[in-house]
Short mmCIF file of C-alpha atoms in Angstrom, two decimals:
data_model
loop_
_atom_site.label_atom_id
_atom_site.label_comp_id
_atom_site.label_asym_id
_atom_site.label_seq_id
_atom_site.Cartn_x
_atom_site.Cartn_y
_atom_site.Cartn_z
CA GLY A 133 86.09 138.64 83.62
CA ASN A 134 86.51 140.60 80.37
CA THR A 135 89.97 141.98 81.18
CA ARG A 136 93.41 140.46 80.85
CA VAL A 137 96.64 141.38 82.66
CA MET A 138 99.23 142.29 80.01
CA ALA A 139 102.17 143.35 82.20
CA LEU A 140 103.30 144.23 85.71
CA LEU A 141 104.77 147.73 85.98
CA GLN A 142 106.93 149.40 88.60
CA SER A 143 106.57 153.16 88.55
CA GLU A 144 109.67 155.28 89.05
CA THR A 145 107.45 158.31 89.68
CA ASP A 146 105.56 157.21 92.78
CA GLY A 147 107.21 153.85 93.55
CA ARG A 148 103.92 151.98 93.27
CA GLU A 149 103.26 148.73 91.43
CA TYR A 150 100.64 148.76 88.68
CA LYS A 151 99.13 146.24 86.31
CA ALA A 152 98.52 146.92 82.64
CA PHE A 153 95.05 145.58 81.82
CA LYS A 154 93.38 145.18 78.46
CA CYS A 155 89.61 145.04 78.01
CA GLN A 156 88.85 142.09 75.76
CA GLN A 157 85.64 143.70 74.49
CA CYS A 158 86.67 147.28 73.69
CA ASP A 159 90.50 146.93 73.42
CA LEU A 160 91.13 149.67 75.98
CA VAL A 161 94.51 149.35 77.71
CA PHE A 162 94.59 150.87 81.18
CA ALA A 163 96.58 150.95 84.38
CA PHE A 164 95.33 149.50 87.64
CA PRO A 165 94.88 150.87 90.16
CA ILE A 166 93.92 154.25 88.70
CA PRO A 167 95.41 156.72 91.19
CA GLN A 168 92.85 159.02 92.77
CA TRP A 169 95.04 162.08 93.24
CA SER A 170 93.91 165.17 95.09
CA PHE A 171 94.52 168.43 93.23
CA GLU A 172 97.43 169.12 95.59
CA ALA A 173 98.98 165.71 94.93
CA LEU A 174 98.76 166.29 91.17
CA GLN A 175 101.13 169.23 91.58
CA GLY A 176 103.80 166.74 92.59
CA VAL A 177 103.11 164.46 89.63
CA TYR A 178 103.25 167.39 87.19
CA GLY A 179 105.99 169.33 88.89
CA SER A 180 109.16 171.00 87.65
CA ASP A 181 110.75 167.80 86.30
CA TYR A 182 107.70 166.97 84.20
CA VAL A 183 107.33 170.43 82.67
CA GLU A 184 111.04 170.82 81.86
CA ILE A 185 110.31 169.88 78.23
CA GLN A 186 107.99 172.91 78.11
CA ARG A 187 110.95 175.19 78.64
CA GLU A 188 112.88 173.51 75.82
CA HIS A 189 110.40 174.59 73.12
CA THR A 190 112.64 177.18 71.52
CA GLY A 191 114.14 177.79 68.10
CA GLU A 192 113.48 175.07 65.56
CA GLN A 193 111.20 173.08 67.87
CA ALA A 194 109.06 176.13 68.65
CA LYS A 195 108.64 176.82 64.92
CA ALA A 196 107.72 173.18 64.29
CA LEU A 197 105.03 173.33 66.98
CA ARG A 198 103.59 176.55 65.51
CA ASP A 199 103.56 175.03 62.03
CA ALA A 200 101.87 171.90 63.42
CA ALA A 201 99.18 173.97 65.13
CA ASN A 202 98.51 175.84 61.89
CA ARG A 203 98.14 172.58 59.95
CA GLN A 204 95.77 171.22 62.58
CA MET A 205 93.66 174.36 62.44
CA ASP A 206 93.51 174.18 58.64
CA ILE A 207 91.60 170.91 59.19
CA VAL A 208 89.54 172.18 62.14
CA GLU A 209 88.32 175.25 60.26
CA GLY A 210 86.84 172.97 57.64
CA TYR A 211 84.41 171.77 60.34
CA VAL A 212 83.67 174.84 62.46
CA GLN A 213 83.76 178.62 62.07
CA LYS A 214 86.24 180.69 64.07
CA GLY A 215 85.00 181.55 67.53
CA LEU A 216 85.94 180.71 71.12
CA ALA A 217 88.35 177.82 71.72
CA LEU A 218 89.50 176.03 74.86
CA ASN A 219 92.89 174.34 74.86
CA VAL A 220 93.31 171.76 77.61
CA GLY A 221 96.95 171.87 78.69
CA ALA A 222 99.53 174.65 78.55
CA MET A 223 102.64 172.76 77.50
CA ASN A 224 102.71 173.87 73.86
CA GLY A 225 103.37 177.45 72.85
CA GLY A 226 102.36 176.67 69.28
CA ILE A 227 98.72 176.98 70.30
CA LYS A 228 99.25 180.75 70.21
CA VAL A 229 98.56 180.58 66.47
CA LEU A 230 94.83 180.22 67.18
CA GLU A 231 94.75 183.84 68.31
CA GLU A 232 96.73 184.88 65.25
CA ARG A 233 94.16 183.12 63.07
CA GLY A 234 91.30 185.08 64.66
CA TRP A 235 90.16 182.72 67.40
CA LYS A 236 89.59 183.81 70.99
CA LEU A 237 91.53 181.39 73.18
CA HIS A 238 91.06 180.14 76.73
CA MET A 239 93.43 177.67 78.38
CA VAL A 240 93.11 175.30 81.33
CA GLU A 241 96.05 173.46 82.90
CA VAL A 242 96.16 171.17 85.91
CA SER A 243 99.80 171.94 86.78
CA GLU A 244 100.41 175.22 88.59
CA ILE A 245 104.07 175.29 87.56
CA ALA A 246 103.21 174.56 83.91
CA ALA A 247 100.67 177.40 84.00
CA GLN A 248 103.21 179.78 85.53
CA THR A 249 105.77 178.84 82.88
CA ALA A 250 103.24 179.29 80.05
CA ARG A 251 102.34 182.75 81.34
CA LYS A 252 106.00 183.74 81.59
CA ILE A 253 107.23 182.29 78.28
CA TRP A 254 104.22 182.71 75.99
CA GLY A 255 102.00 185.24 77.76
CA PHE A 256 99.04 182.87 78.02
CA ASP A 257 96.10 183.54 80.31
CA VAL A 258 95.77 180.11 81.96
CA THR A 259 93.18 178.85 84.44
CA VAL A 260 94.65 176.26 86.81
CA SER A 261 92.11 173.46 87.19
CA ARG A 262 91.39 169.87 86.30
CA ILE A 263 89.22 169.81 83.19
CA GLU A 264 86.61 167.85 85.17
CA ASP A 265 86.36 170.77 87.63
CA TYR A 266 86.68 173.60 85.12
CA ASN A 267 83.96 176.16 85.71
CA CYS A 268 82.25 177.64 82.65
CA PRO A 269 78.66 178.11 81.50
CA PRO A 270 77.13 175.41 79.30
CA ARG A 271 77.45 175.85 75.54
CA THR A 272 80.39 178.25 75.78
CA TYR A 273 82.94 176.94 73.28
CA ASP A 274 83.06 176.39 69.53
CA LEU A 275 86.19 174.24 69.82
CA VAL A 276 87.93 172.20 72.52
CA LYS A 277 91.39 170.70 71.92
CA LEU A 278 92.97 167.87 73.93
CA GLY A 279 96.51 167.38 72.62
CA HIS A 280 98.02 164.30 74.31
CA VAL A 281 95.87 164.91 77.39
CA ILE A 282 93.17 162.21 77.50
CA GLU A 283 95.64 159.46 78.41
CA HIS A 284 96.50 161.37 81.60
CA LEU A 285 92.94 161.68 82.92
CA ALA A 286 91.73 159.48 85.78
CA ASP A 287 88.23 159.34 84.29
CA PRO A 288 88.21 160.12 80.55
CA ARG A 289 84.49 159.36 80.23
CA LEU A 290 83.62 161.95 82.88
CA ALA A 291 85.89 164.51 81.20
CA ILE A 292 84.40 163.99 77.74
CA LYS A 293 80.87 164.27 79.07
CA LYS A 294 81.88 167.51 80.82
CA ILE A 295 83.38 168.84 77.58
CA ALA A 296 80.15 167.97 75.75
CA THR A 297 78.25 170.33 78.06
CA MET A 298 80.84 173.07 77.49
CA LEU A 299 80.60 172.94 73.69
CA LYS A 300 77.99 174.76 71.67
CA PRO A 301 75.70 172.62 69.51
CA ARG A 302 77.77 171.41 66.54
CA GLY A 303 80.93 172.52 68.33
CA VAL A 304 84.07 170.49 67.58
CA LEU A 305 86.31 168.41 69.83
CA VAL A 306 89.82 167.43 68.69
CA ILE A 307 91.70 164.67 70.51
CA ASP A 308 95.14 163.34 69.72
CA THR A 309 96.76 160.62 71.79
CA ASP A 310 98.84 157.44 71.55
CA ASN A 311 97.44 154.68 69.35
CA ALA A 312 97.26 151.28 71.04
CA TYR A 313 97.27 149.70 67.57
CA GLY A 314 100.21 151.52 66.07
CA LEU A 315 102.62 149.18 64.29
CA ARG A 316 105.54 150.15 66.51
CA THR A 317 103.51 149.52 69.68
CA LEU A 318 102.16 146.23 68.33
CA ILE A 319 105.71 145.01 67.68
CA GLU A 320 106.87 146.13 71.12
CA VAL A 321 104.04 144.44 73.03
CA SER A 322 104.17 141.31 70.85
CA GLY A 323 107.88 140.95 71.57
CA ARG A 324 107.17 141.38 75.25
CA ARG A 325 104.56 138.61 75.23
CA LEU A 326 106.87 136.32 73.24
CA LEU A 327 110.00 136.86 75.35
CA GLY A 328 108.41 137.56 78.71
CA ASP A 329 108.77 140.67 80.86
CA LYS A 330 112.18 139.88 82.32
CA LEU A 331 114.03 139.06 79.09
CA SER A 332 112.40 141.80 77.01
CA THR A 333 113.13 144.38 79.72
CA SER A 334 116.79 143.33 79.80
CA LEU A 335 117.13 143.44 76.00
CA VAL A 336 115.50 146.85 75.66
CA ARG A 337 117.65 148.26 78.46
CA LEU A 338 120.75 146.90 76.70
CA MET A 339 119.78 148.30 73.27
CA THR A 340 118.29 151.65 74.25
CA GLY A 341 119.07 152.25 77.91
CA LYS A 342 115.34 152.57 78.61
CA ASN A 343 113.34 150.73 81.23
CA ILE A 344 110.16 149.17 79.84
CA GLY A 345 109.46 147.70 83.26
CA LYS A 346 107.78 151.00 84.05
CA ARG A 347 105.56 151.09 80.95
CA TYR A 348 103.56 148.94 78.56
CA GLY A 349 103.42 150.38 75.06
CA ARG A 350 102.75 154.05 75.83
CA LEU A 351 101.06 153.21 79.13
CA GLY A 352 103.20 154.62 81.95
CA PRO A 353 101.39 155.10 85.26
CA PRO A 354 100.86 157.28 87.17
CA VAL A 355 101.22 159.75 84.27
CA HIS A 356 99.87 157.84 81.25
CA LEU A 357 96.91 155.86 82.56
CA TYR A 358 95.17 154.80 79.32
CA GLN A 359 96.06 153.79 75.80
CA PHE A 360 93.24 154.12 73.28
CA SER A 361 92.36 152.59 69.93
CA GLU A 362 90.05 153.84 67.19
CA LYS A 363 87.38 151.42 68.42
CA ASN A 364 87.18 152.62 72.01
CA LEU A 365 87.72 156.31 71.21
CA VAL A 366 84.82 156.25 68.76
CA LYS A 367 82.62 154.48 71.32
CA LEU A 368 83.56 156.95 74.04
CA LEU A 369 82.69 159.89 71.81
CA THR A 370 79.45 158.53 70.38
CA ASP A 371 78.27 157.49 73.85
CA SER A 372 78.92 161.09 74.97
CA GLY A 373 76.84 162.71 72.23
CA PHE A 374 79.42 163.26 69.49
CA GLU A 375 79.55 162.45 65.80
CA VAL A 376 83.02 161.39 64.63
CA LEU A 377 84.04 163.43 61.58
CA ASN A 378 87.55 162.23 60.81
CA ILE A 379 90.25 159.91 62.18
CA LEU A 380 93.95 160.14 61.34
CA LYS A 381 96.74 157.78 62.40
CA PRO A 382 100.07 159.52 61.83
CA ALA A 383 103.50 158.53 63.09
CA TRP A 384 105.63 160.11 65.78
CA GLY A 385 107.53 162.84 64.00
CA ASP A 386 104.58 163.70 61.76
CA PRO A 387 104.86 167.47 61.18
CA THR A 388 101.16 168.05 61.93
CA TRP A 389 100.68 165.91 65.05
CA PHE A 390 104.00 165.23 66.75
CA PRO A 391 106.95 167.08 65.20
CA LEU A 392 110.41 165.89 66.24
CA THR A 393 113.16 168.23 65.12
CA ASP A 394 116.15 166.57 66.81
CA ARG A 395 116.57 162.84 66.30
CA SER A 396 120.35 162.96 66.60
CA ARG A 397 120.23 161.50 70.12
CA PHE A 398 118.24 158.44 69.03
CA SER A 399 119.92 155.09 69.62
CA LEU A 400 120.17 152.63 66.72
CA ALA A 401 117.14 150.72 68.03
CA GLU A 402 115.15 153.96 68.34
CA ARG A 403 116.04 154.88 64.77
CA VAL A 404 114.80 151.49 63.58
CA PHE A 405 111.54 151.83 65.51
CA PHE A 406 111.10 155.36 64.18
CA ARG A 407 111.28 153.98 60.63
CA VAL A 408 108.86 151.21 61.58
CA ASP A 409 106.42 153.84 62.82
CA GLN A 410 106.77 155.81 59.58
CA PHE A 411 105.97 152.66 57.62
CA GLY A 412 103.08 151.87 59.96
CA ALA A 413 101.53 155.27 59.28
CA LYS A 414 101.47 154.47 55.56
CA LEU A 415 99.45 151.35 56.44
CA GLY A 416 97.08 153.30 58.72
CA LEU A 417 98.92 152.00 61.81
CA GLY A 418 100.77 155.08 63.02
CA ASP A 419 101.49 155.38 66.74
CA VAL A 420 99.43 158.59 67.08
CA ILE A 421 95.66 158.77 66.64
CA ALA A 422 93.84 162.05 66.02
CA VAL A 423 90.05 162.26 66.13
CA PHE A 424 87.76 165.12 65.09
CA ALA A 425 84.24 164.96 66.49
CA ARG A 426 81.19 167.25 66.44
CA LYS A 427 78.67 167.65 69.24
CA CYS A 428 75.40 166.33 67.87
CA ARG A 429 73.05 168.66 69.77
#
């Protein structure tokens, strides 16, 4: 009774129909039904097509990702001393800078092919597992990083509670993800409500060639299952035993949180929305949200 259907979505990944729901109390946007994939089935979702972008991180883009990781760690190291870190996901070679800065680094990745590629390209030692199933002793890590991961998880609450047990007391968790209340997203979803699904889908396809019938904002099941706001991320973390230390809301293309080195292939509409997002970030409404939190006990 406290949820509202915002859009009907047709996935091109698994062919299923989904609904985009919004919780009227906590603002969480989520897909329904949430797919309950087996580990084996997840290998199909995150197969070779999905990880192709991983292989494209070379040259200028690779440098931008390394620089971004260094900037992130400049902030992190203001909250926690160097120690043992866990990075959830193996799609970003820039995370290698943690080792260069004196951290010991573990990595966990749900996709076997992404793990294989990370080992081959960047020499990472990657454990293939869902974070919910990851096996480690309690109070192991000083830092856990989830870079654009939480929106993929079938049960984010379960995952965050698991991470809380893995962190040492006063250990730090860093999450960055899509912001449900970014200015660009607000304009997109407002236009959709005003024009209706059919007309807005046709207009966007005409202007950009993209199909918004498969997504709502940044929600795109079965891959992106949730879209968070500051309100519900803070609640999730505090309910799981964390103290929120800092919240940032940068734009796509921000050099610290989502560097984009090649915008030459953007359509005119995408260029306009990119500028909108830049402006939104100045107002505290960027389309990325980054949260730093400390385990209370």
